[in-house]
């Protein structure tokens, strides 16, 4: 693919960024593999692996500024961590803990969207607010190839085009919406070309190439911040694993397909380049992996040290204030749980 | 106090809130230059400009979705759905997102949006400009549903909705826009969401209603008084959360309850009100709970004859009240 180009060290990206891209991608992979094992061991709930999509999530987010917004789907917890959400929050989220849904105040990450494409109008709304308030803030909304078939994709891009707001729509085209392949989502050759229908810039990049993704998003951020309006970026990638831990991809794809994509693995490719540029070696790799394994282990320990969930969470956040009706239901649940405590279960 | 139309009271609330708080803005189809198809937002564009009276593409899901995103960024959006009938493309944003935003962020985020939508029939609007859709949303925890029947409540409830941290659906009965005038105080006041109001006192039977049909109930109650029966009339004003104590008190007071709404009966708001009374006040009743509601047909017909047959009238409400009073 871009092997020869990768041999030349880029002059437009600092060594710090190059190393950050790499270490964050490895961090996500270590985290992701651990999560799949945790799910298999019953220590977290159903989990949607991201392995294969690390360059998309890391490079796009590292190209943002701290004030910019990440608007994620359920598979973009990697991007969330890169933008500042603590790892244990992500673990708590996938363990069904309400506390895991919380985003630290100084981190500009939106809550995870599970219905498909609903987050894209939200990203547009964040960008609209930035325009109204005259502040320099770009919103980046993630979505998958399947989401491009939803009405909200169309509605968000259309609005963004009309008002030229500072938003980036970032498609991780991982080739499948659960089992349905890309060619069944659309008759167009690309997602990127759909941008033209909305008066929005459309860009297609190799989502396995962290530098290409980084440059595309950096350029989109610069244009948006300068009043140049939205960009749709389609990054071609692949999820090596299942849609979620409840899915079995062997039912709908040939394993050789994943093997072929692994030959263009974003982490392996960048590591080769970093080594060739003298920025990385085996020693650094060993040290990194050790550091990340202990980071994940410590985060898992914090998640598991939480103790049992607070049953009040069932009612606490329906409205900003607890209504009398909900308060009554909460009281009833508390009484019911108290009765349980005295019985053998 | 000035006498205002229902529509003027709503417009006053919008002006006053937009002047009070520059984060408040209106978005929807034709709400800017045109001032809304009913002229509710007339004048906002001239005073607040194109961004705060935002003419939006014809795209209801994004109207609500963009409002959610903007609210998360600290704005206070008032989304107008041009007719409640056309709220359906936005249902995913309303039910999957707005209603659950606070809940699924464990209280970390709020969704302080207002969605205004004219609903109801009797204005020859035909199938797609006449529907009552409030019961669909009243089922959904996380939403607040408001249906004012008077100019005073329309202004006070809209201000309360705009200042509320939760998503509020504000349904305006379009037949009331210009047919109802009443005194409205100048300046700032709010009407609390979640409180019903006794709008007529009586001891013989209780009528519970909201929106346009509340006025039919009041008219019928005036007639019924001539027969010697005094009706207590309760205006629900808010459909979620329902004002349980006011409903039970009104039911217990007379022991006879008639619930009236334009929306069809099955799983309508009357079903919930009726069940609430049955659960908590059955032994205070002297007659079966009665419901008078729209027919079980999918929409309001275009034919004036059929529209008339669909709509409740003061006579129909009177007949139902008299029957119950004599029970």
PDB file of N, CA and C in Angstrom, chain A residues 252-292:
ATOM      1  N   UNK A 252     -20.916 -15.079   8.375  1.00  0.00           N
ATOM      2  CA  UNK A 252     -21.160 -14.198   7.226  1.00  0.00           C
ATOM      3  C   UNK A 252     -19.902 -13.727   6.520  1.00  0.00           C
ATOM      4  N   UNK A 253     -18.711 -14.056   7.015  1.00  0.00           N
ATOM      5  CA  UNK A 253     -17.543 -13.672   6.241  1.00  0.00           C
ATOM      6  C   UNK A 253     -16.478 -14.768   6.294  1.00  0.00           C
ATOM      7  N   UNK A 254     -15.682 -14.782   5.259  1.00  0.00           N
ATOM      8  CA  UNK A 254     -14.601 -15.741   5.160  1.00  0.00           C
ATOM      9  C   UNK A 254     -13.445 -15.250   6.026  1.00  0.00           C
ATOM     10  N   UNK A 255     -12.909 -16.113   6.886  1.00  0.00           N
ATOM     11  CA  UNK A 255     -11.816 -15.669   7.761  1.00  0.00           C
ATOM     12  C   UNK A 255     -10.608 -15.129   6.996  1.00  0.00           C
ATOM     13  N   UNK A 256     -10.457 -15.568   5.742  1.00  0.00           N
ATOM     14  CA  UNK A 256      -9.297 -15.099   4.975  1.00  0.00           C
ATOM     15  C   UNK A 256      -9.366 -13.586   4.735  1.00  0.00           C
ATOM     16  N   UNK A 257     -10.587 -13.065   4.789  1.00  0.00           N
ATOM     17  CA  UNK A 257     -10.769 -11.629   4.589  1.00  0.00           C
ATOM     18  C   UNK A 257     -10.065 -10.843   5.701  1.00  0.00           C
ATOM     19  N   UNK A 258     -10.303 -11.277   6.937  1.00  0.00           N
ATOM     20  CA  UNK A 258      -9.651 -10.609   8.073  1.00  0.00           C
ATOM     21  C   UNK A 258      -8.138 -10.772   7.984  1.00  0.00           C
ATOM     22  N   UNK A 259      -7.696 -11.965   7.552  1.00  0.00           N
ATOM     23  CA  UNK A 259      -6.247 -12.194   7.426  1.00  0.00           C
ATOM     24  C   UNK A 259      -5.625 -11.213   6.444  1.00  0.00           C
ATOM     25  N   UNK A 260      -6.348 -10.979   5.345  1.00  0.00           N
ATOM     26  CA  UNK A 260      -5.822 -10.042   4.337  1.00  0.00           C
ATOM     27  C   UNK A 260      -5.710  -8.638   4.918  1.00  0.00           C
ATOM     28  N   UNK A 261      -6.715  -8.242   5.694  1.00  0.00           N
ATOM     29  CA  UNK A 261      -6.655  -6.902   6.315  1.00  0.00           C
ATOM     30  C   UNK A 261      -5.545  -6.835   7.348  1.00  0.00           C
ATOM     31  N   UNK A 262      -5.331  -7.930   8.052  1.00  0.00           N
ATOM     32  CA  UNK A 262      -4.268  -7.924   9.070  1.00  0.00           C
ATOM     33  C   UNK A 262      -2.892  -7.696   8.444  1.00  0.00           C
ATOM     34  N   UNK A 263      -2.753  -8.058   7.199  1.00  0.00           N
ATOM     35  CA  UNK A 263      -1.476  -7.782   6.528  1.00  0.00           C
ATOM     36  C   UNK A 263      -1.232  -6.284   6.389  1.00  0.00           C
ATOM     37  N   UNK A 264      -2.312  -5.524   6.470  1.00  0.00           N
ATOM     38  CA  UNK A 264      -2.183  -4.057   6.421  1.00  0.00           C
ATOM     39  C   UNK A 264      -2.519  -3.469   7.784  1.00  0.00           C
ATOM     40  N   UNK A 265      -2.165  -4.193   8.800  1.00  0.00           N
ATOM     41  CA  UNK A 265      -2.536  -3.773  10.160  1.00  0.00           C
ATOM     42  C   UNK A 265      -1.962  -2.397  10.491  1.00  0.00           C
ATOM     43  N   UNK A 266      -2.790  -1.510  11.009  1.00  0.00           N
ATOM     44  CA  UNK A 266      -2.330  -0.129  11.245  1.00  0.00           C
ATOM     45  C   UNK A 266      -1.195  -0.044  12.264  1.00  0.00           C
ATOM     46  N   UNK A 267      -1.205  -0.927  13.240  1.00  0.00           N
ATOM     47  CA  UNK A 267      -0.176  -0.861  14.276  1.00  0.00           C
ATOM     48  C   UNK A 267       1.153  -1.403  13.743  1.00  0.00           C
ATOM     49  N   UNK A 268       1.059  -2.540  13.066  1.00  0.00           N
ATOM     50  CA  UNK A 268       2.285  -3.129  12.509  1.00  0.00           C
ATOM     51  C   UNK A 268       2.925  -2.160  11.507  1.00  0.00           C
ATOM     52  N   UNK A 269       2.099  -1.568  10.677  1.00  0.00           N
ATOM     53  CA  UNK A 269       2.636  -0.645   9.658  1.00  0.00           C
ATOM     54  C   UNK A 269       3.357   0.535  10.288  1.00  0.00           C
ATOM     55  N   UNK A 270       2.701   1.140  11.300  1.00  0.00           N
ATOM     56  CA  UNK A 270       3.324   2.324  11.890  1.00  0.00           C
ATOM     57  C   UNK A 270       4.585   1.937  12.668  1.00  0.00           C
ATOM     58  N   UNK A 271       4.540   0.761  13.306  1.00  0.00           N
ATOM     59  CA  UNK A 271       5.739   0.345  14.048  1.00  0.00           C
ATOM     60  C   UNK A 271       6.925   0.202  13.097  1.00  0.00           C
ATOM     61  N   UNK A 272       6.698  -0.436  11.942  1.00  0.00           N
ATOM     62  CA  UNK A 272       7.783  -0.596  10.964  1.00  0.00           C
ATOM     63  C   UNK A 272       8.357   0.757  10.569  1.00  0.00           C
ATOM     64  N   UNK A 273       7.472   1.707  10.357  1.00  0.00           N
ATOM     65  CA  UNK A 273       7.942   3.033   9.969  1.00  0.00           C
ATOM     66  C   UNK A 273       8.738   3.682  11.093  1.00  0.00           C
ATOM     67  N   UNK A 274       8.189   3.615  12.312  1.00  0.00           N
ATOM     68  CA  UNK A 274       8.873   4.247  13.449  1.00  0.00           C
ATOM     69  C   UNK A 274      10.266   3.642  13.631  1.00  0.00           C
ATOM     70  N   UNK A 275      10.344   2.311  13.463  1.00  0.00           N
ATOM     71  CA  UNK A 275      11.650   1.649  13.596  1.00  0.00           C
ATOM     72  C   UNK A 275      12.600   2.159  12.514  1.00  0.00           C
ATOM     73  N   UNK A 276      12.060   2.261  11.305  1.00  0.00           N
ATOM     74  CA  UNK A 276      12.933   2.695  10.202  1.00  0.00           C
ATOM     75  C   UNK A 276      13.383   4.148  10.365  1.00  0.00           C
ATOM     76  N   UNK A 277      12.593   4.930  11.090  1.00  0.00           N
ATOM     77  CA  UNK A 277      12.978   6.326  11.317  1.00  0.00           C
ATOM     78  C   UNK A 277      13.809   6.491  12.591  1.00  0.00           C
ATOM     79  N   UNK A 278      14.068   5.384  13.246  1.00  0.00           N
ATOM     80  CA  UNK A 278      14.887   5.429  14.453  1.00  0.00           C
ATOM     81  C   UNK A 278      14.137   5.928  15.679  1.00  0.00           C
ATOM     82  N   UNK A 279      12.814   5.885  15.617  1.00  0.00           N
ATOM     83  CA  UNK A 279      12.022   6.381  16.750  1.00  0.00           C
ATOM     84  C   UNK A 279      11.555   5.260  17.682  1.00  0.00           C
ATOM     85  N   UNK A 280      11.794   4.038  17.287  1.00  0.00           N
ATOM     86  CA  UNK A 280      11.231   2.929  18.065  1.00  0.00           C
ATOM     87  C   UNK A 280      12.153   1.722  17.971  1.00  0.00           C
ATOM     88  N   UNK A 281      12.153   0.904  19.041  1.00  0.00           N
ATOM     89  CA  UNK A 281      12.923  -0.349  18.976  1.00  0.00           C
ATOM     90  C   UNK A 281      12.273  -1.390  19.891  1.00  0.00           C
ATOM     91  N   UNK A 282      12.864  -2.568  19.916  1.00  0.00           N
ATOM     92  CA  UNK A 282      12.264  -3.672  20.676  1.00  0.00           C
ATOM     93  C   UNK A 282      12.161  -3.341  22.155  1.00  0.00           C
ATOM     94  N   UNK A 283      13.153  -2.648  22.635  1.00  0.00           N
ATOM     95  CA  UNK A 283      13.173  -2.313  24.052  1.00  0.00           C
ATOM     96  C   UNK A 283      11.995  -1.410  24.389  1.00  0.00           C
ATOM     97  N   UNK A 284      11.773  -0.404  23.544  1.00  0.00           N
ATOM     98  CA  UNK A 284      10.651   0.521  23.748  1.00  0.00           C
ATOM     99  C   UNK A 284       9.327  -0.232  23.678  1.00  0.00           C
ATOM    100  N   UNK A 285       9.277  -1.183  22.763  1.00  0.00           N
ATOM    101  CA  UNK A 285       8.062  -1.972  22.591  1.00  0.00           C
ATOM    102  C   UNK A 285       7.763  -2.788  23.863  1.00  0.00           C
ATOM    103  N   UNK A 286       8.766  -3.459  24.366  1.00  0.00           N
ATOM    104  CA  UNK A 286       8.587  -4.278  25.574  1.00  0.00           C
ATOM    105  C   UNK A 286       8.139  -3.401  26.740  1.00  0.00           C
ATOM    106  N   UNK A 287       8.798  -2.279  26.860  1.00  0.00           N
ATOM    107  CA  UNK A 287       8.468  -1.361  27.950  1.00  0.00           C
ATOM    108  C   UNK A 287       7.024  -0.865  27.825  1.00  0.00           C
ATOM    109  N   UNK A 288       6.643  -0.522  26.597  1.00  0.00           N
ATOM    110  CA  UNK A 288       5.279  -0.014  26.350  1.00  0.00           C
ATOM    111  C   UNK A 288       4.243  -1.072  26.727  1.00  0.00           C
ATOM    112  N   UNK A 289       4.466  -2.287  26.238  1.00  0.00           N
ATOM    113  CA  UNK A 289       3.480  -3.343  26.501  1.00  0.00           C
ATOM    114  C   UNK A 289       3.350  -3.610  27.996  1.00  0.00           C
ATOM    115  N   UNK A 290       4.473  -3.596  28.683  1.00  0.00           N
ATOM    116  CA  UNK A 290       4.416  -3.807  30.137  1.00  0.00           C
ATOM    117  C   UNK A 290       3.624  -2.699  30.815  1.00  0.00           C
ATOM    118  N   UNK A 291       3.892  -1.468  30.389  1.00  0.00           N
ATOM    119  CA  UNK A 291       3.217  -0.326  30.979  1.00  0.00           C
ATOM    120  C   UNK A 291       1.708  -0.400  30.721  1.00  0.00           C
ATOM    121  N   UNK A 292       1.347  -0.755  29.478  1.00  0.00           N
ATOM    122  CA  UNK A 292      -0.076  -0.788  29.130  1.00  0.00           C
ATOM    123  C   UNK A 292      -0.793  -1.932  29.834  1.00  0.00           C
TER     124      UNK A 292
END
